[in-house]
Coordinates of C-alpha atoms and ligand atoms in Angstrom, one line a residue:
M143 CA -4.4 -19.0 2.5
K144 CA -6.9 -21.3 0.9
F145 CA -9.2 -19.3 -1.5
S146 CA -12.1 -21.4 -0.3
N147 CA -11.7 -19.8 3.3
A148 CA -10.6 -16.3 2.2
F149 CA -12.8 -13.3 2.2
I150 CA -12.0 -12.0 -1.4
P151 CA -15.5 -11.0 -2.8
T152 CA -14.4 -10.4 -6.5
T153 CA -17.3 -9.2 -8.7
K154 CA -17.9 -8.3 -12.3
E155 CA -19.9 -5.1 -11.4
T156 CA -18.1 -1.9 -12.1
P157 CA -19.2 0.9 -9.7
K158 CA -21.1 3.7 -11.6
D159 CA -18.7 6.5 -10.7
A160 CA -15.5 4.6 -11.3
V161 CA -13.6 5.8 -14.3
L162 CA -10.0 4.9 -13.3
P163 CA -8.5 1.4 -13.6
S164 CA -7.3 1.6 -9.9
H165 CA -10.8 2.2 -8.7
I166 CA -12.4 -0.1 -10.8
Y167 CA -10.1 -3.1 -10.2
L168 CA -9.5 -2.5 -6.5
I169 CA -13.3 -2.7 -5.9
R170 CA -13.9 -5.6 -8.4
G171 CA -10.9 -7.4 -7.2
G172 CA -12.3 -7.4 -3.6
F173 CA -9.6 -5.1 -2.1
I174 CA -11.8 -2.3 -0.9
N175 CA -15.4 -1.3 -0.8
Q176 CA -17.0 2.2 -0.5
V177 CA -18.9 3.1 2.6
S178 CA -19.7 6.7 1.7
S179 CA -18.2 9.4 -0.6
G180 CA -14.5 9.2 -0.1
I181 CA -14.7 6.6 2.7
Y182 CA -13.6 3.1 2.1
N183 CA -13.2 -0.2 3.9
F184 CA -10.1 -2.3 3.3
L185 CA -10.9 -6.0 3.0
P186 CA -8.2 -8.7 3.6
L187 CA -6.3 -8.4 0.1
G188 CA -6.4 -4.6 0.6
K189 CA -5.2 -4.6 4.0
I190 CA -2.4 -6.9 3.0
V191 CA -1.1 -4.5 0.4
L192 CA -1.6 -1.4 2.7
D193 CA 0.4 -3.0 5.3
K194 CA 3.2 -4.1 2.8
I195 CA 3.4 -0.4 1.8
R196 CA 3.3 0.7 5.4
N197 CA 6.1 -1.6 6.2
I198 CA 8.4 -0.6 3.4
I199 CA 7.8 3.1 4.5
K200 CA 8.6 2.3 8.1
E201 CA 11.6 0.2 7.4
E202 CA 13.3 3.1 5.4
L203 CA 12.2 5.8 7.8
D204 CA 13.6 4.0 11.0
S205 CA 16.9 3.3 9.3
S206 CA 17.0 7.1 8.4
G207 CA 16.7 7.7 12.1
C208 CA 13.0 8.6 12.3
Q209 CA 10.7 7.3 15.2
E210 CA 7.2 6.2 15.0
V211 CA 4.5 7.5 17.3
Q212 CA 0.8 7.7 17.0
L213 CA -1.3 10.9 17.8
G214 CA -5.0 11.2 18.5
F215 CA -7.0 11.4 15.2
V216 CA -9.5 13.8 17.0
T217 CA -7.7 17.1 17.7
P218 CA -8.9 20.1 19.9
C219 CA -9.8 23.3 18.0
D220 CA -8.0 25.3 20.5
M221 CA -4.5 24.3 19.0
W222 CA -5.8 25.2 15.4
E223 CA -6.9 28.6 16.8
R224 CA -3.5 29.3 18.4
S225 CA -1.6 28.4 15.3
G226 CA -4.0 30.7 13.2
R227 CA -5.1 27.9 11.0
F228 CA -8.6 27.4 12.3
G229 CA -10.2 30.1 10.0
K230 CA -7.8 29.5 7.1
Y231 CA -8.3 25.8 6.5
G232 CA -11.9 26.3 5.2
K233 CA -14.4 23.5 4.6
E234 CA -12.0 20.7 4.4
L235 CA -11.6 20.8 8.2
L236 CA -14.5 18.7 9.8
R237 CA -15.4 20.4 13.0
F238 CA -17.7 19.2 15.7
K239 CA -18.5 19.5 19.2
D240 CA -18.7 16.8 22.0
R241 CA -21.3 16.5 24.7
R242 CA -19.5 19.2 26.8
D243 CA -19.6 21.5 24.0
N244 CA -15.9 21.4 23.4
C245 CA -14.8 22.0 19.8
F246 CA -12.8 19.3 17.9
V247 CA -11.7 18.7 14.4
L248 CA -10.7 15.5 12.6
G249 CA -7.1 15.7 12.0
P250 CA -6.4 16.6 8.2
T251 CA -2.6 17.0 9.2
H252 CA -0.9 17.1 12.4
E253 CA 1.5 20.1 12.7
E254 CA -0.2 21.4 15.7
M255 CA -0.5 18.2 17.5
M256 CA 3.2 17.2 16.9
V257 CA 4.3 20.5 18.0
E258 CA 2.4 20.3 21.2
L259 CA 3.8 16.8 21.8
V260 CA 7.3 18.1 21.5
K261 CA 6.9 21.4 23.3
N262 CA 8.1 21.4 27.0
R263 CA 9.4 17.8 26.5
V264 CA 12.1 18.8 24.3
T265 CA 13.8 21.9 26.0
S266 CA 17.5 22.0 25.1
Y267 CA 19.6 21.9 21.8
K268 CA 21.1 18.8 23.3
Q269 CA 18.0 16.8 22.6
L270 CA 17.8 17.8 18.8
P271 CA 17.5 17.0 16.2
L272 CA 14.3 14.8 16.4
N273 CA 12.2 13.3 13.5
L274 CA 8.8 11.7 14.6
Y275 CA 6.3 10.3 12.4
Q276 CA 3.0 8.4 12.4
I277 CA 1.2 6.3 9.8
H278 CA -2.4 7.1 10.7
L279 CA -5.8 8.3 9.5
K280 CA -6.5 11.7 8.2
F281 CA -9.7 13.2 7.3
R282 CA -10.3 16.1 4.7
D283 CA -13.7 17.0 3.9
E284 CA -12.6 17.3 0.2
A285 CA -15.0 19.3 -2.2
R286 CA -14.7 16.6 -4.7
P287 CA -13.6 13.1 -3.4
R288 CA -13.1 10.9 -6.4
F289 CA -11.1 8.2 -8.1
G290 CA -11.4 5.8 -5.2
L291 CA -8.3 5.8 -3.0
L292 CA -6.6 8.5 -5.0
R293 CA -8.7 11.3 -3.5
G294 CA -10.5 10.2 -0.3
R295 CA -12.0 12.1 2.6
E296 CA -10.7 9.6 5.0
F297 CA -7.2 8.2 4.1
L298 CA -4.1 6.8 5.5
M299 CA -1.1 9.3 5.5
K300 CA 2.4 8.9 6.8
D301 CA 3.1 12.3 8.3
G302 CA 6.5 13.2 9.8
Y303 CA 7.8 16.3 11.5
S304 CA 11.5 17.1 12.3
F305 CA 12.7 19.5 15.0
H306 CA 16.1 21.3 14.8
A307 CA 18.3 24.0 16.4
D308 CA 18.9 25.8 13.1
E309 CA 18.1 26.2 9.5
E310 CA 21.2 24.3 8.4
D311 CA 20.4 21.3 10.3
M312 CA 16.8 21.3 9.0
K313 CA 18.2 21.5 5.5
R314 CA 20.3 18.4 6.1
E315 CA 17.2 16.4 7.3
Y316 CA 15.2 17.7 4.4
Q317 CA 17.8 16.2 2.1
L318 CA 18.0 12.9 4.0
M319 CA 14.2 12.7 3.7
E320 CA 14.4 13.3 -0.1
D321 CA 16.9 10.4 -0.3
T322 CA 14.9 8.2 2.0
Y323 CA 11.6 8.9 0.0
K324 CA 13.3 8.1 -3.2
K325 CA 14.4 4.7 -1.7
I326 CA 10.8 4.1 -0.6
F327 CA 9.3 4.7 -4.0
S328 CA 11.9 2.8 -5.8
K329 CA 11.2 -0.3 -3.5
L330 CA 7.5 0.0 -4.5
G331 CA 8.5 -0.3 -8.1
L332 CA 7.1 3.1 -9.0
D333 CA 8.2 5.5 -12.2
F334 CA 8.3 8.8 -10.2
R335 CA 9.8 12.3 -10.5
V336 CA 10.8 14.7 -7.6
V337 CA 9.5 18.1 -8.4
E338 CA 9.8 21.6 -7.0
A339 CA 6.6 22.4 -5.4
D340 CA 4.5 25.4 -4.5
V341 CA 5.2 26.6 -0.9
G342 CA 1.9 28.3 -0.9
A343 CA 1.0 31.4 1.2
I344 CA 2.9 29.8 4.2
G345 CA 6.1 30.7 2.5
G346 CA 9.0 28.5 3.7
S347 CA 12.2 28.0 1.9
G348 CA 11.9 24.9 -0.1
S349 CA 9.2 22.2 -0.9
K350 CA 9.3 19.1 -3.2
E351 CA 6.7 16.6 -4.4
F352 CA 7.3 13.1 -5.4
M353 CA 5.0 12.5 -8.5
V354 CA 3.9 9.0 -9.8
L355 CA 3.7 9.5 -13.7
A356 CA 0.4 8.6 -14.7
D357 CA -2.0 10.0 -17.4
S358 CA -4.8 10.0 -14.8
G359 CA -2.8 12.1 -12.5
E360 CA -4.5 15.4 -11.2
D361 CA -1.3 17.3 -11.2
T362 CA 0.6 18.8 -14.1
I363 CA 4.3 18.7 -13.9
V364 CA 6.9 20.5 -16.0
V365 CA 10.0 18.4 -16.9
C366 CA 13.1 19.5 -18.9
E367 CA 14.1 17.0 -21.6
S368 CA 17.7 18.1 -21.3
C369 CA 18.4 18.5 -17.6
E370 CA 17.1 17.3 -14.1
Y371 CA 14.7 20.4 -13.8
A372 CA 11.2 19.3 -12.8
A373 CA 8.6 21.3 -11.0
N374 CA 4.9 21.1 -10.3
I375 CA 3.1 23.8 -12.9
E376 CA 2.1 25.5 -9.7
A377 CA 5.8 26.6 -9.1
A378 CA 7.5 26.0 -12.4
K379 CA 9.6 28.7 -13.8
R380 CA 10.8 29.4 -17.5
K381 CA 13.3 31.5 -19.4
K382 CA 11.6 34.6 -20.4
P383 CA 9.9 33.7 -23.8
Q384 CA 11.6 35.0 -26.9
P385 CA 9.4 37.4 -28.9
P386 CA 8.0 35.7 -32.0
T387 CA 8.5 38.7 -34.2
E388 CA 9.7 42.5 -33.8
A389 CA 7.6 44.5 -31.7
P390 CA 4.7 46.3 -33.6
E391 CA 5.4 49.8 -34.0
F392 CA 2.7 52.4 -32.9
S393 CA 2.9 56.0 -33.7
G394 CA 1.6 56.6 -30.0
F395 CA -1.0 55.9 -27.5
A396 CA -4.4 55.8 -29.1
K397 CA -7.9 54.5 -28.7
F398 CA -8.9 52.3 -31.5
H399 CA -12.7 51.2 -32.4
T400 CA -12.7 47.4 -32.3
P401 CA -16.5 46.6 -32.5
D402 CA -17.1 43.2 -31.1
V403 CA -13.7 42.2 -31.0
K404 CA -13.2 40.5 -27.7
S405 CA -11.0 37.3 -27.6
I406 CA -7.3 37.2 -28.0
D407 CA -7.8 35.5 -31.3
E408 CA -10.2 38.1 -32.6
L409 CA -7.9 40.8 -31.6
S410 CA -4.7 39.2 -33.0
S411 CA -6.4 38.9 -36.5
F412 CA -8.1 42.3 -36.3
F413 CA -4.8 44.1 -35.8
H414 CA -2.4 41.4 -37.4
V415 CA -0.5 41.5 -34.3
E416 CA 1.0 38.3 -32.4
P417 CA -1.0 37.4 -29.2
Y418 CA 2.5 37.9 -27.6
Y419 CA 1.9 41.6 -27.8
L420 CA -1.6 41.7 -26.7
L421 CA -2.5 42.4 -23.0
K422 CA -5.0 39.5 -21.6
A423 CA -6.9 40.3 -18.6
V424 CA -8.1 37.6 -16.3
A425 CA -10.6 38.6 -13.7
K426 CA -11.1 36.6 -10.4
K427 CA -12.8 37.0 -7.1
A428 CA -10.1 36.7 -4.5
I429 CA -11.5 35.3 -1.1
Y430 CA -9.6 36.2 2.1
D431 CA -10.2 35.3 5.8
K432 CA -12.6 38.1 6.3
S433 CA -13.2 39.8 3.0
E434 CA -13.4 39.4 -0.8
E435 CA -12.5 41.6 -3.7
I436 CA -12.2 41.5 -7.5
V437 CA -8.7 41.4 -8.8
L438 CA -7.4 41.5 -12.4
F439 CA -4.4 39.7 -13.7
F440 CA -2.6 40.8 -16.8
L441 CA -0.7 38.5 -19.0
R442 CA 0.5 38.1 -22.5
G443 CA -2.2 37.0 -25.0
S444 CA 0.0 34.0 -25.6
D445 CA 0.0 33.0 -21.9
E446 CA -2.6 31.5 -19.5
L447 CA -2.9 32.2 -15.9
Q448 CA -1.6 29.8 -13.4
E449 CA -4.2 30.1 -10.6
T450 CA -1.9 28.9 -7.7
K451 CA 0.7 31.4 -8.6
A452 CA -2.1 34.2 -8.9
Q453 CA -3.5 33.3 -5.5
N454 CA 0.0 33.3 -3.9
A455 CA 0.6 36.8 -5.5
I456 CA -2.2 38.4 -3.6
G457 CA -2.2 36.3 -0.6
A458 CA -5.7 35.0 -1.1
N459 CA -7.3 31.7 0.4
E460 CA -9.0 31.1 -2.9
L461 CA -9.8 32.5 -6.2
V462 CA -13.2 32.1 -7.8
D463 CA -14.8 33.1 -11.1
V464 CA -16.6 36.4 -11.5
S465 CA -19.9 37.0 -13.2
E466 CA -20.3 39.6 -15.9
E467 CA -22.7 41.6 -13.7
E468 CA -20.2 41.7 -10.9
L469 CA -17.6 43.0 -13.3
E470 CA -19.9 45.6 -14.8
K471 CA -20.5 46.8 -11.0
N472 CA -17.0 47.4 -10.7
G473 CA -16.7 49.4 -13.8
L474 CA -15.3 46.7 -16.0
V475 CA -16.4 45.8 -19.5
P476 CA -15.9 42.2 -20.3
G477 CA -13.9 41.8 -23.6
F478 CA -12.5 45.1 -23.1
I479 CA -10.6 45.2 -19.8
G480 CA -7.3 47.1 -19.7
P481 CA -4.9 48.4 -17.1
Y482 CA -5.7 52.2 -17.3
E483 CA -7.8 54.0 -14.7
L484 CA -8.8 51.0 -12.7
K485 CA -10.7 50.9 -9.4
V486 CA -9.8 47.4 -8.6
K487 CA -6.5 45.7 -7.6
F488 CA -4.5 44.4 -10.5
V489 CA -1.2 42.3 -10.9
I490 CA 0.8 42.1 -14.1
D491 CA 2.8 39.1 -15.1
E492 CA 6.5 39.7 -14.6
D493 CA 7.4 38.7 -18.2
L494 CA 5.7 42.0 -19.3
K495 CA 7.9 44.2 -17.4
G496 CA 9.4 46.8 -19.5
E497 CA 7.0 46.2 -22.4
K498 CA 6.2 49.3 -24.4
S499 CA 4.2 48.4 -27.5
L500 CA 1.1 46.5 -26.3
I501 CA -2.4 46.6 -27.4
C502 CA -5.0 46.3 -24.3
G503 CA -8.6 46.9 -23.6
A504 CA -9.7 50.5 -23.1
N505 CA -12.2 49.7 -20.2
E506 CA -14.8 51.0 -22.8
K507 CA -17.2 48.9 -24.9
D508 CA -15.8 48.2 -28.4
Y509 CA -12.7 50.1 -27.8
H510 CA -9.0 48.9 -27.3
I511 CA -5.9 50.9 -26.9
I512 CA -2.8 50.6 -29.0
G513 CA 0.6 51.7 -27.9
C514 CA 0.2 50.7 -24.4
D515 CA 3.4 51.3 -22.6
L516 CA 3.8 49.7 -19.2
T517 CA 6.9 51.4 -18.2
K518 CA 4.7 54.5 -17.7
M519 CA 2.6 52.8 -15.1
E520 CA 2.9 51.9 -11.4
A521 CA 2.2 48.2 -11.1
D522 CA 3.0 45.0 -9.1
Y523 CA 4.9 42.6 -11.3
T524 CA 4.8 38.8 -10.2
D525 CA 5.1 35.4 -12.1
I526 CA 1.6 34.6 -12.7
A527 CA 1.8 32.9 -16.0
A528 CA 1.5 28.9 -16.5
V529 CA 4.6 27.3 -18.2
K530 CA 3.6 25.8 -21.5
E531 CA 4.9 22.9 -23.6
G532 CA 7.9 24.0 -25.6
D533 CA 9.1 26.9 -23.2
E534 CA 12.7 27.0 -22.2
C535 CA 14.2 25.5 -19.1
P536 CA 15.2 28.2 -16.6
L537 CA 18.3 26.1 -15.8
C538 CA 19.6 25.0 -19.1
S539 CA 17.4 26.4 -21.8
G540 CA 16.3 22.9 -22.9
K541 CA 12.8 22.1 -24.0
L542 CA 10.1 21.9 -21.3
T543 CA 7.5 19.4 -21.6
L544 CA 4.3 18.8 -19.6
K545 CA 3.3 15.4 -18.0
K546 CA 0.7 14.3 -15.5
G547 CA 1.5 13.1 -12.1
I548 CA -0.1 11.6 -8.9
E549 CA 1.3 13.3 -5.8
V550 CA 2.4 10.5 -3.5
G551 CA 4.7 12.4 -1.3
H552 CA 5.6 15.9 -0.2
I553 CA 8.5 17.4 1.9
F554 CA 8.4 20.9 3.2
Q555 CA 10.9 23.1 4.8
L556 CA 8.6 24.8 7.5
G557 CA 11.0 26.8 9.4
T558 CA 9.3 28.2 12.6
R559 CA 5.7 28.7 11.0
Y560 CA 4.2 26.6 13.9
S561 CA 6.7 26.6 16.7
E562 CA 6.6 30.3 16.9
P563 CA 2.9 30.8 17.4
L564 CA 2.6 27.7 19.6
E565 CA 5.6 28.9 21.5
A566 CA 7.5 25.6 21.3
M567 CA 10.9 26.7 22.4
F568 CA 14.2 25.2 23.5
L569 CA 17.5 26.6 24.9
D570 CA 20.4 27.1 22.5
E571 CA 24.1 26.8 23.3
N572 CA 24.2 30.1 24.7
G573 CA 21.2 29.6 26.9
K574 CA 18.9 31.6 24.6
Q575 CA 15.3 30.6 24.0
K576 CA 14.4 29.9 20.5
P577 CA 11.6 28.4 18.5
F578 CA 12.3 25.1 16.9
V579 CA 13.2 25.0 13.2
M580 CA 11.0 22.4 11.6
G581 CA 10.5 20.4 8.5
T582 CA 7.3 18.3 7.6
Y583 CA 7.3 15.3 5.3
G584 CA 4.2 13.4 4.0
I585 CA 3.4 10.3 2.1
G586 CA -0.2 9.3 0.9
V587 CA -0.1 5.7 1.9
S588 CA -3.6 4.6 1.0
R589 CA -3.3 6.8 -2.3
L590 CA -0.2 4.7 -3.1
V591 CA -2.3 1.5 -3.3
A592 CA -4.2 3.1 -6.2
A593 CA -1.2 4.9 -7.8
I594 CA 0.7 1.5 -8.0
I595 CA -2.2 0.1 -10.0
E596 CA -2.6 3.1 -12.1
Q597 CA 1.1 2.4 -13.3
S598 CA 0.7 -1.3 -13.3
H599 CA -2.4 -2.8 -14.8
D600 CA -3.9 -4.2 -18.2
D601 CA -7.2 -4.6 -19.5
R602 CA -7.8 -7.7 -17.3
G603 CA -7.0 -6.1 -13.9
C604 CA -4.2 -5.5 -11.5
I605 CA -0.6 -6.5 -11.9
W606 CA 1.1 -6.2 -8.4
P607 CA 4.8 -5.5 -8.2
I608 CA 6.4 -8.4 -6.0
S609 CA 7.3 -5.9 -3.2
V610 CA 3.6 -5.3 -2.3
A611 CA 1.7 -8.2 -3.8
P612 CA -1.1 -9.7 -1.6
Y613 CA 0.3 -13.2 -2.4
L614 CA 3.1 -14.0 -4.8
V615 CA 1.7 -17.3 -6.1
D616 CA -1.6 -18.3 -6.9
I617 CA -1.9 -22.1 -7.2
V618 CA -5.0 -22.7 -9.5
V619 CA -6.3 -26.3 -9.3
S620 CA -8.1 -26.9 -12.6
N621 CA -10.5 -29.4 -11.2
V622 CA -10.7 -29.9 -7.6
K623 CA -12.5 -33.1 -8.0
D624 CA -9.7 -34.7 -9.6
E625 CA -7.8 -36.2 -6.7
E626 CA -4.3 -36.4 -8.2
Q627 CA -4.6 -32.6 -9.2
F628 CA -5.8 -31.6 -5.7
E629 CA -3.2 -33.7 -3.7
F630 CA -0.4 -32.4 -5.9
A631 CA -1.5 -28.7 -5.4
K632 CA -1.9 -29.2 -1.7
T633 CA 1.6 -30.6 -1.5
L634 CA 3.1 -27.8 -3.6
Y635 CA 1.2 -25.3 -1.4
N636 CA 2.8 -26.7 1.7
N637 CA 6.3 -26.8 0.3
L638 CA 5.9 -23.1 -0.8
L639 CA 4.5 -22.3 2.7
N640 CA 7.6 -23.9 4.1
K641 CA 9.8 -21.9 2.0
N642 CA 8.2 -18.8 3.4
I643 CA 6.6 -17.9 0.0
E644 CA 3.3 -16.1 0.3
V645 CA 0.9 -18.4 -1.5
I646 CA -2.8 -18.9 -2.1
L647 CA -4.3 -22.2 -3.1
D648 CA -7.4 -21.7 -5.3
D649 CA -9.2 -24.7 -4.3
R650 CA -12.8 -23.4 -4.9
N651 CA -15.2 -25.8 -6.7
E652 CA -15.5 -23.4 -9.6
R653 CA -14.8 -23.5 -13.4
F654 CA -11.2 -23.1 -14.4
G655 CA -11.8 -20.2 -16.5
F656 CA -13.6 -18.4 -13.6
K657 CA -10.6 -19.0 -11.3
M658 CA -8.2 -17.7 -14.0
K659 CA -10.3 -14.6 -14.4
D660 CA -9.9 -13.9 -10.7
F661 CA -6.1 -14.4 -10.9
E662 CA -6.0 -11.9 -13.7
L663 CA -8.3 -9.4 -12.0
I664 CA -6.6 -9.4 -8.6
G665 CA -3.1 -9.6 -10.1
F666 CA -1.0 -12.0 -8.1
P667 CA 2.5 -11.9 -9.7
Y668 CA 2.3 -15.7 -10.7
A669 CA 0.2 -18.4 -11.2
I670 CA 0.9 -22.2 -11.2
I671 CA -1.9 -24.2 -13.0
V672 CA -2.3 -27.8 -12.0
G673 CA -4.4 -29.3 -14.7
K674 CA -4.9 -32.1 -17.1
D675 CA -1.1 -32.2 -18.0
L676 CA -0.5 -33.3 -14.7
K677 CA -0.9 -36.9 -16.1
E678 CA 2.0 -36.3 -18.2
G679 CA 4.0 -34.8 -15.3
K680 CA 3.6 -31.2 -16.0
V681 CA 2.1 -28.1 -14.6
E682 CA 2.0 -24.6 -16.1
F683 CA 3.4 -21.4 -14.9
V684 CA 1.9 -18.0 -15.6
D685 CA 3.5 -14.7 -15.4
R686 CA 0.8 -12.1 -14.6
K687 CA 2.6 -9.2 -16.2
T688 CA 3.2 -10.8 -19.5
L689 CA 0.6 -13.5 -19.4
E690 CA 3.2 -15.9 -20.8
K691 CA 2.7 -19.6 -19.9
V692 CA 5.6 -22.0 -19.3
V693 CA 5.3 -25.7 -19.0
V694 CA 7.3 -27.0 -16.2
P695 CA 7.9 -30.6 -15.2
K696 CA 6.1 -31.2 -11.9
E697 CA 9.2 -32.0 -10.0
E698 CA 10.9 -28.8 -11.1
I699 CA 8.2 -26.3 -10.3
L700 CA 9.3 -25.6 -6.7
D701 CA 12.8 -24.6 -7.7
F702 CA 11.6 -22.7 -10.7
I703 CA 9.2 -20.6 -8.6
I704 CA 11.9 -20.0 -6.0
N705 CA 14.3 -18.9 -8.8
K706 CA 11.7 -16.5 -10.3
I707 CA 11.1 -14.9 -6.9
N708 CA 14.6 -14.5 -5.9
R709 CA 15.7 -12.9 -9.2
Ligands
LIG193 P1 -3.3 17.2 -3.1 O1 -2.7 18.3 -3.8 O2 -3.5 15.9 -3.8 O3 -4.7 17.5 -2.5 P2 -2.0 18.0 -0.7 O4 -1.0 18.7 -1.3 O5 -3.2 18.7 -0.1 O6 -2.5 16.9 -1.7 P3 -0.4 17.1 1.6 O7 -1.1 18.0 2.5 O8 0.9 17.5 1.0 O9 -1.5 16.9 0.5 O10 -0.4 15.6 2.2 C1 0.5 14.7 2.0 C2 0.1 13.5 1.2 O11 -1.1 13.0 1.5 C3 0.0 14.0 -0.2 O12 1.4 14.0 -0.9 C4 -0.8 12.9 -0.8 O13 0.0 11.8 -1.3 C5 -1.7 12.4 0.4 N1 -3.1 13.0 0.2 C6 -3.4 14.3 0.3 N2 -4.9 14.3 0.2 C7 -5.4 13.1 0.0 C8 -6.7 12.6 -0.2 N3 -7.7 13.3 -0.3 N4 -6.7 11.2 -0.4 C9 -5.6 10.4 -0.4 N5 -4.5 10.9 -0.1 C10 -4.3 12.2 0.0
LIG194 MG1 1.1 18.4 -1.0

């Protein structure tokens, strides 16, 4: 490609809402442009990168026995009603009607569509297993689309669905997909971790996420410093924390006047008791399909609530904050909430089970209770606390640390969650009808374009790994009016093309500095500068990653670059 013919509208302008490097550089480098909130066009360079990622994914999936299909993007509401998800999915599901008043949604994920495709076409265990995938548009009307391609509303996903005769075969495929995903993300040059993930309200027996490590990631992951354990904070476990001190001794159960002492810190210094022995109450409003209620979550004062765990504990669709007025209406006094004589639902963190010497709120203004003994109380105990830096690994007791990650893939053991309600059945060896046992496997293809740059950039622009770079070599002609320079560059360009090396010739009649800035911003892995030194028989080779320059005799440059690329 000649730069002068290419549609690569680079710009110095940084979009107002762009804060992350991937968002800034992908727009400034002319890879993408924003159409509307969370909706992007892919320009030629962006499309090349996207297709390269897509091809790597396809190659690995196909060699693991998966088959590519393409399903409709617009899906009938009826399927969503039958699977029971129509109401549950909330506002992310974009619903609309056609001219005949038929209801449709833009597919945010395609379990229903894929089950309907396989249903009645695969009827016997002899046709199983089957793993079908597509690389196609998704639409989710995200509450907060942001960070460019990282959280779009319209985005490209690889979504795969496998069908099995039994649980055991599904687990075999799940493992195969984990291995295949690891190959894919390694080929993309990413530093990633495979983490245990939340299985949500759907349940299911297992789920893992693939997290690209990056400070800008929206997910928090818990990683053990000593063993392989890694989990999304939403699903992370820990060993029961050790008490920091002996439990305080109270002579019995008593109400204590604690004027204006509301926070855990205030309470801790008032009583000279470690937060570990204080009962913290977090109030939330739980939203269900057709109702809502206030729920209290009790934890140690030294812990924080993990909202996904809390939401799963009560099977809510969402948890939202509650106002003080709403609390008061339910007989709760902010700052003084405790577990006694409650009229609302409550859940206690499992680490508190058996605890006998706590201090808690008295549900009365300016009063707390000492000697709170949970063993004398009927309650639901569930893990609702967030793992903290320094907690102990549930597997090896090593130290747990927290990192930020970008979720680029997700594999999930679905079981019969969709096949059962949608009545997708096959005949087993004994002629008995059974629902398919399923797995589902996703990759954020367009999100990957940005995730790669989050991990690979500097203060000048993108640094593309060889495997997905839009072009490998940028030949920069310092002065296109210099015939010798231009002729040499053109010959080199043709020689590289003959060697099947993806090359772009910057033949624009622009200043040298301007062209180098574009090279750095776009992030082609290598540049060859054809400039004044050509008179002495020399050109310069630049490595985008290190920005190191090497002077190479002009007759050696072709072999030099071939060596670089093949290394
Ligand atoms: P997230 O937690 O980031 O919202 P998710 O868990 O809802 O993602 P999945 O349903 O697991 O997403 O979808 C599979 C993959 O699709 C994700 O692993 C992610 O890489 C990608 N993806 C999901 N939502 C978006 C989005 N809004 N924009 C771009 N990619 C997305
Ligand atoms: Mg996910």
